[in-house]
Short mmCIF file of C-alpha atoms and ligand atoms in Angstrom, two decimals:
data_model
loop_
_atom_site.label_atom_id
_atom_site.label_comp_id
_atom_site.label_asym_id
_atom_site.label_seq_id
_atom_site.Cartn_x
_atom_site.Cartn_y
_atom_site.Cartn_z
CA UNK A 1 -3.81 23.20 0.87
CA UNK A 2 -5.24 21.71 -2.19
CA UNK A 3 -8.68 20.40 -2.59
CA UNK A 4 -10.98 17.93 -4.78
CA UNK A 5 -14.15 19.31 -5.76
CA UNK A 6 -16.89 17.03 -8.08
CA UNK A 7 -19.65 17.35 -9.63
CA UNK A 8 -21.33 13.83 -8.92
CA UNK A 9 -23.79 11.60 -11.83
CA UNK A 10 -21.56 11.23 -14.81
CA UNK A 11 -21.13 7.59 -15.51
CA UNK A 12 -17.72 6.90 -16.09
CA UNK A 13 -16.40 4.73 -18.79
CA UNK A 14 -13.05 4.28 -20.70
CA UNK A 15 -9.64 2.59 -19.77
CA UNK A 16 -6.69 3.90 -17.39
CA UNK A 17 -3.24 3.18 -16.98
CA UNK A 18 -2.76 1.52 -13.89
CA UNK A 19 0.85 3.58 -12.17
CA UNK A 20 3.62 1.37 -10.41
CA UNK A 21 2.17 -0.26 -7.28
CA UNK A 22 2.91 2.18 -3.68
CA UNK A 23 3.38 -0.68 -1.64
CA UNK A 24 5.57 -2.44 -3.78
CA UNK A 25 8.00 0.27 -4.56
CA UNK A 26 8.50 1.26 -0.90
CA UNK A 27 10.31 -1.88 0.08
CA UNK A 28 12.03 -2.70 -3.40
CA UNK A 29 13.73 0.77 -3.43
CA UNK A 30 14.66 0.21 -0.16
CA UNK A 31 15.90 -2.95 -1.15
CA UNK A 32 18.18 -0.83 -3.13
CA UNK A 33 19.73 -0.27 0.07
CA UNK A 34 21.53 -3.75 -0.03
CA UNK A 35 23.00 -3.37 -3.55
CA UNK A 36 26.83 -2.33 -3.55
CA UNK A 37 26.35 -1.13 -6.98
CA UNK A 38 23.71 0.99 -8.62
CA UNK A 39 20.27 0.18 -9.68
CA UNK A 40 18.62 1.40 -11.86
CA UNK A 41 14.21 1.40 -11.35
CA UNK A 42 11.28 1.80 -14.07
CA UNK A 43 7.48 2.28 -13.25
CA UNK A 44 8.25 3.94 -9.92
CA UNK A 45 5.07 6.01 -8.79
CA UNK A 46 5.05 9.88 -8.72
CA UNK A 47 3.84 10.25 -5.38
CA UNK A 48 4.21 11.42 -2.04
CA UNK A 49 5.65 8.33 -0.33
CA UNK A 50 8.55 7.95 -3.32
CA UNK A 51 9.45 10.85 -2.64
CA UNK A 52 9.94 10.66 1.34
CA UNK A 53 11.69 7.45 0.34
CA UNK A 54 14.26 9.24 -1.64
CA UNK A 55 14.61 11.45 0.97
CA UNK A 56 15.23 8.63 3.39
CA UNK A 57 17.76 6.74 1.29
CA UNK A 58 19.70 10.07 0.68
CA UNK A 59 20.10 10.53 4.27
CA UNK A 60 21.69 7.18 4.67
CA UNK A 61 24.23 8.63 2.07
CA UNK A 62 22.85 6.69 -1.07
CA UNK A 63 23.07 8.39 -4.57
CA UNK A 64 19.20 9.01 -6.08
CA UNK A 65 18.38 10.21 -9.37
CA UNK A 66 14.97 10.25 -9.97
CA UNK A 67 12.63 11.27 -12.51
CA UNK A 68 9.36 10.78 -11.32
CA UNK A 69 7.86 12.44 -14.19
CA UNK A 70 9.19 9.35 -16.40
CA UNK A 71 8.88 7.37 -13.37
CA UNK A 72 12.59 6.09 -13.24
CA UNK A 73 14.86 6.23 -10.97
CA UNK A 74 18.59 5.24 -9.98
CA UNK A 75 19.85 4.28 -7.10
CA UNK A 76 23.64 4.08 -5.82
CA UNK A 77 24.28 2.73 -2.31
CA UNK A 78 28.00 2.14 -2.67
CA UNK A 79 28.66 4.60 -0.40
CA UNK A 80 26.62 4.62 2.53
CA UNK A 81 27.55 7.40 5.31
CA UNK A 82 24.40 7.22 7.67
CA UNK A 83 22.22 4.55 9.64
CA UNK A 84 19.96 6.52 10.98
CA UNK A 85 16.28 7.64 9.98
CA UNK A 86 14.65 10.43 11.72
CA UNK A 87 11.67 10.57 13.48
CA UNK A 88 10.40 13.37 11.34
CA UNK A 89 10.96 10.94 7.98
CA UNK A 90 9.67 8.31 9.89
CA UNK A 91 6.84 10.27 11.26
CA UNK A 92 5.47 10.69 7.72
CA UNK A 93 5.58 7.48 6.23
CA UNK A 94 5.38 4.61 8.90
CA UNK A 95 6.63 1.96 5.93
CA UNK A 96 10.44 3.55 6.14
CA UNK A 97 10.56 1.25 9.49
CA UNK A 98 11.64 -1.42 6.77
CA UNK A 99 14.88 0.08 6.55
CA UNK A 100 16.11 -1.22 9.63
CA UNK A 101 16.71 -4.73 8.15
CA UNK A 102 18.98 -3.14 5.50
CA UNK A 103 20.88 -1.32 7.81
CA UNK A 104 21.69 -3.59 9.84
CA UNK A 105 22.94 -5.57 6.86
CA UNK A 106 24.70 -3.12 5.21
CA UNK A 107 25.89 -1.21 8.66
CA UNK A 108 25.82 -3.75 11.42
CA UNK A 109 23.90 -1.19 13.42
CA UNK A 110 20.56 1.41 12.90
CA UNK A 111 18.87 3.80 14.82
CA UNK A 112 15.38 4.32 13.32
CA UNK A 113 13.04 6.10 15.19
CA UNK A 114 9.75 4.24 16.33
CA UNK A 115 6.73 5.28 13.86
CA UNK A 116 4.34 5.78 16.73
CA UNK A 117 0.46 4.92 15.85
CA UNK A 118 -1.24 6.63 12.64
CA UNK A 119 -5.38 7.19 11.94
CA UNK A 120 -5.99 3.55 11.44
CA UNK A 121 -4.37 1.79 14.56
CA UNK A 122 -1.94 1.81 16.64
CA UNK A 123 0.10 -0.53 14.30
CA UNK A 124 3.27 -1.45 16.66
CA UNK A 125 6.66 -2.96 15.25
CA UNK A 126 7.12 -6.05 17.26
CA UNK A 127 6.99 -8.89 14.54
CA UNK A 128 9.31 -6.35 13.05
CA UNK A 129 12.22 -6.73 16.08
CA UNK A 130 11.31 -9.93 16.91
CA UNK A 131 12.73 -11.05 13.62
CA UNK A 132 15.91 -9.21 13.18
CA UNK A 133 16.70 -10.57 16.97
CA UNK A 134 16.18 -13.90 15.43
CA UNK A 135 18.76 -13.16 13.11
CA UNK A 136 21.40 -11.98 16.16
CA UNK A 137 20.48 -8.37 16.36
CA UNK A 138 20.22 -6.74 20.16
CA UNK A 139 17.95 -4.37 19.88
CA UNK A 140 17.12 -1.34 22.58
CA UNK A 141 14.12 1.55 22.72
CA UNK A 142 15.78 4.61 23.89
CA UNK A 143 14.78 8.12 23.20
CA UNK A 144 12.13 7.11 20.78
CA UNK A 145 14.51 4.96 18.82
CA UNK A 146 14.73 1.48 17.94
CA UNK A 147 18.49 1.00 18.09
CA UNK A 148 20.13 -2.10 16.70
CA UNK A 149 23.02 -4.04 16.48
CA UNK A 150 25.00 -6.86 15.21
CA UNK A 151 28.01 -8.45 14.44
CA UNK A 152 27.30 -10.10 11.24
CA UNK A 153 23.68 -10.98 10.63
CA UNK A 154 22.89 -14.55 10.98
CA UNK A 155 20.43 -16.49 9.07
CA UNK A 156 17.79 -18.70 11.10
CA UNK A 157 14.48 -19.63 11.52
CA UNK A 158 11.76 -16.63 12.14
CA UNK A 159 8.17 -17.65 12.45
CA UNK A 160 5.93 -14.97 12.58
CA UNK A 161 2.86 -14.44 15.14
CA UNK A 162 0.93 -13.02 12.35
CA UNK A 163 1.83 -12.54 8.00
CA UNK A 164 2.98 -9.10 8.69
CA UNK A 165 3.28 -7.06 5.29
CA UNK A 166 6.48 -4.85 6.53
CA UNK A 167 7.63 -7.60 9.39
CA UNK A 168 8.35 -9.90 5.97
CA UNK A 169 9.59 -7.42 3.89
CA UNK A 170 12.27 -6.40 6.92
CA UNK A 171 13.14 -9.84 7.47
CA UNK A 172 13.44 -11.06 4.05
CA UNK A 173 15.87 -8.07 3.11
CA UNK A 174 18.19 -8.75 6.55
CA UNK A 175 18.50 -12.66 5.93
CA UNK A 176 19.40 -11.74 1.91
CA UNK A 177 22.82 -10.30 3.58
CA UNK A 178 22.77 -13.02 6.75
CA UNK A 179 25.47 -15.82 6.72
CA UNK A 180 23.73 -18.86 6.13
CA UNK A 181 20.41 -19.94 5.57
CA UNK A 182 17.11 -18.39 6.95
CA UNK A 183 13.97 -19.93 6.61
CA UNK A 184 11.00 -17.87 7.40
CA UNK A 185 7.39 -19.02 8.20
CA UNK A 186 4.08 -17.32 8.41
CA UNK A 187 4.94 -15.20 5.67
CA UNK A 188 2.91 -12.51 4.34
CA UNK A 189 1.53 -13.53 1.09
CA UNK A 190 0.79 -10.16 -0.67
CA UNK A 191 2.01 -9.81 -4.24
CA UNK A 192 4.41 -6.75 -2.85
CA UNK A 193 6.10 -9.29 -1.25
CA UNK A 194 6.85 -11.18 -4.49
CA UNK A 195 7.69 -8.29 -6.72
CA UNK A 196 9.99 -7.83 -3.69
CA UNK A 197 11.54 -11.43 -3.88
CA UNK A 198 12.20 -10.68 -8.10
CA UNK A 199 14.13 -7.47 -7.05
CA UNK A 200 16.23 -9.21 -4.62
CA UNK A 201 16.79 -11.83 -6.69
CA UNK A 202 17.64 -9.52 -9.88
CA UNK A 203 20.19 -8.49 -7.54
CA UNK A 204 21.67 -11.92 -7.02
CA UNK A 205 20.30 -12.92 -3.90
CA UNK A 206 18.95 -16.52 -3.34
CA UNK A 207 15.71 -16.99 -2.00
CA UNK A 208 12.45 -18.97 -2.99
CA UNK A 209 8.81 -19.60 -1.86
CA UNK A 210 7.46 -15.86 -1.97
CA UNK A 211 3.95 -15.67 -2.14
CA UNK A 212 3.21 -19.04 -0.04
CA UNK A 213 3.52 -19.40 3.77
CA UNK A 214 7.62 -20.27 3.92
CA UNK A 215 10.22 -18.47 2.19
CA UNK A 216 13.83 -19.98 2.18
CA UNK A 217 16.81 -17.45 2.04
CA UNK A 218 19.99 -18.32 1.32
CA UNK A 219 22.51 -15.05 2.72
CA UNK A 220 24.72 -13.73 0.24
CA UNK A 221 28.49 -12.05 1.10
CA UNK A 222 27.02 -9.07 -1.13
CA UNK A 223 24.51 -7.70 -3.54
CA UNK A 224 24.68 -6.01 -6.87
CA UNK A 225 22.44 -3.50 -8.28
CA UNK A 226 19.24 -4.37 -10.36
CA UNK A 227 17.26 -3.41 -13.11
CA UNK A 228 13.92 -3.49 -11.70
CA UNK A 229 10.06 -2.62 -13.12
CA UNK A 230 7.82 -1.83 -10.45
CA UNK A 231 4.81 -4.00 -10.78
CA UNK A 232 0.99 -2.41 -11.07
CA UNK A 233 -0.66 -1.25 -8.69
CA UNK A 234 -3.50 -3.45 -7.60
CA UNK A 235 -5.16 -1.13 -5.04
CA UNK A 236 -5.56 1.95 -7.24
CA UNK A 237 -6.85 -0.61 -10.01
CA UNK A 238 -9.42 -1.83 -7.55
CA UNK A 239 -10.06 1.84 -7.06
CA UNK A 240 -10.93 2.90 -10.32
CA UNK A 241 -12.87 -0.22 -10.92
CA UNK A 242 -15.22 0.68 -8.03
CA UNK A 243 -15.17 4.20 -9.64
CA UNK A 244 -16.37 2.31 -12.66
CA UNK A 245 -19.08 0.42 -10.24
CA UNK A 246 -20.36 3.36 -8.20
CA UNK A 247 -21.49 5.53 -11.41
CA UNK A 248 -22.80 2.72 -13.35
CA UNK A 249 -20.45 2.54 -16.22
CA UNK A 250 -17.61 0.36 -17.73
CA UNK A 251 -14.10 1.01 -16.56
CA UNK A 252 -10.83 -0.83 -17.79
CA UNK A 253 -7.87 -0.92 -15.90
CA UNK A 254 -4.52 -1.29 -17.90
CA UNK A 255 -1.20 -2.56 -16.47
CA UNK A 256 -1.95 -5.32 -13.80
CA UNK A 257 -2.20 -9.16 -13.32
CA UNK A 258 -6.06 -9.76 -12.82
CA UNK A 259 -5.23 -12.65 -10.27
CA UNK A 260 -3.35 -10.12 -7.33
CA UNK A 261 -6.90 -8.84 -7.28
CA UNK A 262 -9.33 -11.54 -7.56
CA UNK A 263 -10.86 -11.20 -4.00
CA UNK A 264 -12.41 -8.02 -4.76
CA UNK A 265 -13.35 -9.18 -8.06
CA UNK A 266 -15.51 -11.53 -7.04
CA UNK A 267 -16.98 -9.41 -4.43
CA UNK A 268 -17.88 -6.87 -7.70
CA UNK A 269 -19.48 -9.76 -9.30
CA UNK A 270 -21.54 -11.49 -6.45
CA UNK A 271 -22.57 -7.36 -6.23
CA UNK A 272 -23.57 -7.59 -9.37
CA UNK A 273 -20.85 -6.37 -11.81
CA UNK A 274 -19.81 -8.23 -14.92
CA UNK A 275 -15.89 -8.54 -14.99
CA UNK A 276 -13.69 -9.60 -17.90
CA UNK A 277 -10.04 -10.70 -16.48
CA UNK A 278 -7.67 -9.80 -19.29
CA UNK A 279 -3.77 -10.81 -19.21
CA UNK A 280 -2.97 -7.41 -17.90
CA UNK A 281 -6.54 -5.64 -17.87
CA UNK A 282 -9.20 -5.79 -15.54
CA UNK A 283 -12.66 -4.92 -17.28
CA UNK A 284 -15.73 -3.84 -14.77
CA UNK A 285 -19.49 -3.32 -16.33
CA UNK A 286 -21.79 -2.19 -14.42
CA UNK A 287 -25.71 -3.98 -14.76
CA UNK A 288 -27.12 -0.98 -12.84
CA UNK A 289 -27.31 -0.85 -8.90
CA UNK A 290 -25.05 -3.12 -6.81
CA UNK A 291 -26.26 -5.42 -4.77
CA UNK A 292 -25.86 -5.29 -1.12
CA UNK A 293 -22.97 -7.68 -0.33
CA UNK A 294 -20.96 -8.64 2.61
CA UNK A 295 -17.31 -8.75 2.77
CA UNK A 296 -14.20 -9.46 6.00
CA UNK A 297 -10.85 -8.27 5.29
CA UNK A 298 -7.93 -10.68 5.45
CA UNK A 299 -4.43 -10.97 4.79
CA UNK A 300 -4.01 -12.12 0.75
CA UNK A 301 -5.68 -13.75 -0.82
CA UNK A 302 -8.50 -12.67 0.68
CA UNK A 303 -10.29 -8.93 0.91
CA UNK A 304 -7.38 -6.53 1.06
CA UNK A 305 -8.17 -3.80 3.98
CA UNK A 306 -6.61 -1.17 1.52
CA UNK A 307 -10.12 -1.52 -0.73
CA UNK A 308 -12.15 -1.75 2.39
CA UNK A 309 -13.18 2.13 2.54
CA UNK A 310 -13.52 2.27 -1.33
CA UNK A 311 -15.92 -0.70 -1.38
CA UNK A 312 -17.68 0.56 1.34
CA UNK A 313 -18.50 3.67 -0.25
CA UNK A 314 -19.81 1.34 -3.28
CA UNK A 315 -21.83 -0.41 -0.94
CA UNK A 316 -23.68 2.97 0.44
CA UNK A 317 -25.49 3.00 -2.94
CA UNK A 318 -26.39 -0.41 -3.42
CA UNK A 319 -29.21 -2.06 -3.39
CA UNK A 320 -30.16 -3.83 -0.10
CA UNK A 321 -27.87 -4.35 3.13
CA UNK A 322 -24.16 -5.38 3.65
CA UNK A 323 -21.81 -6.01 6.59
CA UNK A 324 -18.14 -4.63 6.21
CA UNK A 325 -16.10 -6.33 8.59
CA UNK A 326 -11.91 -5.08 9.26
CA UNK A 327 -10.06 -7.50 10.74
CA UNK A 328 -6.67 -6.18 10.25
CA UNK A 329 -6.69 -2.37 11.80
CA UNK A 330 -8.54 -1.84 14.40
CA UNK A 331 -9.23 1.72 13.38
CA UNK A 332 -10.33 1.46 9.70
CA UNK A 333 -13.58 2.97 9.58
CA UNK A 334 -12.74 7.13 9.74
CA UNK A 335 -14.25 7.35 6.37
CA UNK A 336 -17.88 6.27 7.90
CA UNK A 337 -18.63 9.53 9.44
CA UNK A 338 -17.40 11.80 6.68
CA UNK A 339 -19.38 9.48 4.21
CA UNK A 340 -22.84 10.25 6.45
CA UNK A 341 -22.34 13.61 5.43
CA UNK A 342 -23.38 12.78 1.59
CA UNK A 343 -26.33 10.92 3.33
CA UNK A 344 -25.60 7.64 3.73
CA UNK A 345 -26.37 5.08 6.44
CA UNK A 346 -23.81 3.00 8.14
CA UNK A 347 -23.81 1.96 11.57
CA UNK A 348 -20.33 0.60 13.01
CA UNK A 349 -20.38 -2.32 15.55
CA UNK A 350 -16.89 -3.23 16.73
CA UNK A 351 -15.16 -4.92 14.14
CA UNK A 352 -18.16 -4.10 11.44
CA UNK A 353 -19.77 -1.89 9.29
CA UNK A 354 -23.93 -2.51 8.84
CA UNK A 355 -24.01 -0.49 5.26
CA UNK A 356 -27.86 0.09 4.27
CA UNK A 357 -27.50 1.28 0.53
CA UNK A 358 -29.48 4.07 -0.09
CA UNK A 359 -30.46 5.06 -3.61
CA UNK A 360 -30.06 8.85 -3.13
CA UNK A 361 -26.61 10.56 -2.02
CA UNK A 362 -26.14 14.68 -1.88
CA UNK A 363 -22.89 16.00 -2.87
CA UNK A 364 -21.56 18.15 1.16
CA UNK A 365 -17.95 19.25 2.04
CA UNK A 366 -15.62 16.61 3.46
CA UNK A 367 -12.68 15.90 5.24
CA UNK A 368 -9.88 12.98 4.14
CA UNK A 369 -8.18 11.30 6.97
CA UNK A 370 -6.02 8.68 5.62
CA UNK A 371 -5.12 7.73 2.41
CA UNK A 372 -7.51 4.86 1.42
CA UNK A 373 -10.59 7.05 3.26
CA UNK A 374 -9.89 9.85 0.72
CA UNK A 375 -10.87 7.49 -1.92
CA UNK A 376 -13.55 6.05 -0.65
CA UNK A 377 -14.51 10.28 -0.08
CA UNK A 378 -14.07 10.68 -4.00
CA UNK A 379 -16.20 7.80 -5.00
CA UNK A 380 -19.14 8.84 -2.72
CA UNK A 381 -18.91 12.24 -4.27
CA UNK A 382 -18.44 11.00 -7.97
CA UNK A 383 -22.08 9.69 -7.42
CA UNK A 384 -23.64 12.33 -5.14
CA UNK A 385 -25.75 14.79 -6.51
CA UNK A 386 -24.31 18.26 -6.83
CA UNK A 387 -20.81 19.27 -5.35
CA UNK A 388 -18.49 17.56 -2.74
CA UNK A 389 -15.46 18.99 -2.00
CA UNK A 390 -12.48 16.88 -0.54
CA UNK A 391 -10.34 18.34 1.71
CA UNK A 392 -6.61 17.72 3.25
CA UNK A 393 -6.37 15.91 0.19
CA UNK A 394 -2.18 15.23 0.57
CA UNK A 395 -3.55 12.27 2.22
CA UNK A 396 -4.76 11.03 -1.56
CA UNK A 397 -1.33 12.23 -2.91
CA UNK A 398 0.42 9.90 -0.71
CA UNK A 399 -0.74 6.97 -2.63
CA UNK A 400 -2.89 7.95 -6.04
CA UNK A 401 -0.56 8.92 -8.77
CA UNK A 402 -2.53 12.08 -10.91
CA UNK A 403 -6.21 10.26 -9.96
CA UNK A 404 -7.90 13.61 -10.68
CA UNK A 405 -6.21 13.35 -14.27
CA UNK A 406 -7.40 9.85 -14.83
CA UNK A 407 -11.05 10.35 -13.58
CA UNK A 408 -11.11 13.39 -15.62
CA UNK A 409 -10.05 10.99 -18.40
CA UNK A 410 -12.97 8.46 -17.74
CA UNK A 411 -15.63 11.50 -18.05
CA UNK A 412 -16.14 12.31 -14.34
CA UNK A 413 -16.43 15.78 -13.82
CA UNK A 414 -13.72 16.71 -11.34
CA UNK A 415 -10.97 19.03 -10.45
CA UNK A 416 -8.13 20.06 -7.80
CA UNK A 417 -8.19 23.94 -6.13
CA UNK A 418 -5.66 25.48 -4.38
C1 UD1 B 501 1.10 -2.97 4.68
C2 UD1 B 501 0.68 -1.95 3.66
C3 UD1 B 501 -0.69 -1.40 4.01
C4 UD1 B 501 -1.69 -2.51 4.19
C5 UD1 B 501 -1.17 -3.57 5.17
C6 UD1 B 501 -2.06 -4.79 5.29
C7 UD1 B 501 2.76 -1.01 2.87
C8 UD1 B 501 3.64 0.19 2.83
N1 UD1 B 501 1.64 -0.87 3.61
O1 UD1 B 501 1.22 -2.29 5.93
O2 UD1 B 501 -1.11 -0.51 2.98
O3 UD1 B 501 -2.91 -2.00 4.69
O4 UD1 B 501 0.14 -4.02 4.75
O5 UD1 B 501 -2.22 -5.39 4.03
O6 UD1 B 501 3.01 -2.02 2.24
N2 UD1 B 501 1.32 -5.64 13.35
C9 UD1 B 501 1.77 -5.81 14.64
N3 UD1 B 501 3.11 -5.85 14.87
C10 UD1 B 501 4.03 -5.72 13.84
C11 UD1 B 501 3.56 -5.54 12.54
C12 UD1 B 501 2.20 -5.51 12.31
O7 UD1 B 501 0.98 -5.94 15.58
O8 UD1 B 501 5.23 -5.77 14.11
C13 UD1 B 501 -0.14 -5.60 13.08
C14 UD1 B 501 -0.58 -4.24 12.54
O9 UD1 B 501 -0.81 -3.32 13.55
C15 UD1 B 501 -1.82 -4.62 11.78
C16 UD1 B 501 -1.49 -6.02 11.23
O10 UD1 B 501 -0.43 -6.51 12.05
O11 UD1 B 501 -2.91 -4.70 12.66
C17 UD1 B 501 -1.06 -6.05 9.79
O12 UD1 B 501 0.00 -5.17 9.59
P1 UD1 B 501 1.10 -5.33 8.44
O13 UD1 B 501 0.76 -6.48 7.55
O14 UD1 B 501 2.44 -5.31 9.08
O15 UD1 B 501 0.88 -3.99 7.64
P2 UD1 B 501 1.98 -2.97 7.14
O16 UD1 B 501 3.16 -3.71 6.63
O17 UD1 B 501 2.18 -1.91 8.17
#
């Protein structure tokens, strides 16, 4: 099993490339799904999670030919032979549960099995079924299965109990193949979600309102493929910017709008960082120690809970006292106990963190537990003194595309081991 080791204290400065955005090309090459000819995909991540999607959409019978190296990819659905997903697909990326809205478009019927809970919560599917049932599917848990059926999908009005990520990415795929109109409300706002809408509409389906509360969906007969770039990843920019932050140096991130992550920019700059937004480039300069500040996670716009851990571990160094509060999972602090073992000081209290920066971190062995936690691992050992090592590190390579590379690139002295 590979490792990260580091050798913490080099300030880090330079510009990286910012890689297709995870969370964005989960659902849009799933989207792929709906498309009765090919599509064809640029600025697809080399990661993990792509390629468990591929997997995924292979098993449902669909043609992939991907070249993750040059990030494209091609996808042919025209012939589907499958509606099922496995539980051991399923099992290793919780996200494929967005397939069922496809299926059930494209098939009239899926069996995908349930996800079960993962490190950071228990993270049930409800808003999920709740919605396709809106649109006229009877669903049924048997065996570990969500199994679902319809006649012909029909569109309708689906308000969700909470602005699910994957509950509006299901739903919004489904009613793009409903008969008639759908109008969904209490929408997820996230940026995924409108990359999402431009793929679906590339493909000639009729929808508008992504990125506000309501979306509108008007059900096409059938889809066509797309030519589709993925957008930037805003959650490994925020990541390197912290990076950046952390070791007191200057960081530019390449490849993303600055606005999809402005609520963690300001939380750099009430800490203490100067930011220049860019049209596409995000530059971070550090003044020297961050200041202790507070932050709640939120759905978008606000804090993003994917840049809670990594912020957190910027906050261990800073300079006074800051409360970290998760609203979203209720199991997003893992990262807390393996960052005590560098030396810092962070007490949880239900929902929150109480971070007290200290000046001083030592570099100790540690252990990664979900993807986002590995980061935050990295950053505390990119500052500690001496050597941390970072193990079960596949959790990282779920979600960073080559971040040892592009550290390595910004001067920090780090380096993978079998
Ligand atoms: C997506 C992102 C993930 C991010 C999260 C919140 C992908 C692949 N993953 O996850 O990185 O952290 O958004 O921004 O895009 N919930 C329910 N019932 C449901 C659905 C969700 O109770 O049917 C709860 C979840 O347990 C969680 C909250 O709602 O507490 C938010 O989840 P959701 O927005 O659905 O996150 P994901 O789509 O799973």
């Amino acid at each position: 099993m590979d490792k990260i080791k580091i050798i913490g204290g080099r300030k880090l400065t330079g510009s990286v490339q910012i890689s297709g955005a995870k969370n964005a090309a989960l659902p849009v090459l799933i989207a792929g799904l709906l498309a009765e000819t090919p599509s064809r995909f640029s600025c697809v991540p080399n990661l993990q999670d792509i390629r468990t999607t591929f997997k995924l959409l292979t098993q449902f019978g669909a043609k992939c030919q991907e070249n993750l190296a040059q990030n494209t990819a091609t996808i042919d659905a025209s012939h589907l032979t499958s509606h099922e997903a496995p539980y051991d697909l399923v099992r290793t990326m919780r996200a494929s549960v967005v397939v069922l809205g496809p299926l059930l478009a494209r098939f009239g019927k899926a069996k995908v099995s349930l996800p079960g809970g993962c490190a950071i919560g228990a993270r049930p599917i409800n808003y999920h079924l709740t919605g396709l049932e809106k649109l006229g599917a009877h669903i049924e848990l048997e065996n570990g299965y969500v199994i679902a059926s319809c006649k012909k999908l029909k569109g309708n009005r689906v308000n969700f109990e909470f602005p699910s990520v994957g509950a509006t990415e299901n739903i919004m795929m489904a009613a793009a193949l409903a008969d008639g109109e759908s109008l969904l409300e209490n929408c997820a706002k996230e940026p995924e979600i409108i990359d999402l809408a431009r793929a679906l509409r590339a493909m000639g389906a009729e929808l508008e309102g992504e990125g506000t509360e309501t979306i509108r969906i008007q059900g096409k007969s059938s889809l066509k493929g797309c030519d589709f770039a993925i957008m930037g990843d805003r959650i490994e920019a925020g990541t390197f910017l912290a990076a950046g932050f952390i070791t007191g140096g200057e960081v530019t991130v390449r490849g993303l709008d600055p606005l999809y992550l402005e609520a963690v920019l300001v939380k750099f700059e009430e800490a203490g960082a100067i930011i220049t937004r860019g049209d596409d480039f995000i530059t971070l300069k550090s003044q020297g120690r961050p200041k202790g500040t507070d932050i709640t996670t939120l759905p978008f716009p606000g804090f993003p809970t994917d840049m809670q851990a990594q912020f957190m571990a910027v906050m261990a160094v800073a300079d006074g006292v800051s409360m970290i509060t998760e609203t979203i999972f209720e199991n997003r602090f893992m990262h807390v106990p393996e960052l005590a073992r560098l030396g810092t000081d962070i007490t949880i209290k239900g929902k929150s963190a109480i971070v007290k920066g200290k000046d001083k971190l030592v570099g100790a062995p540690l252990m990664a537990t979900d993807l986002r936690a590995s980061a935050s691992l990295i950053l505390g050992g990119l500052y500690a003194d001496g050597e941390t090592i970072v193990d079960r590190i596949y959790h990282l390579d779920r979600g960073y595309e080559k971040m040892e590379k592009k550290l390595q690139q910004l001067g920090a002295q780090i380096e993978r081991i079998s």
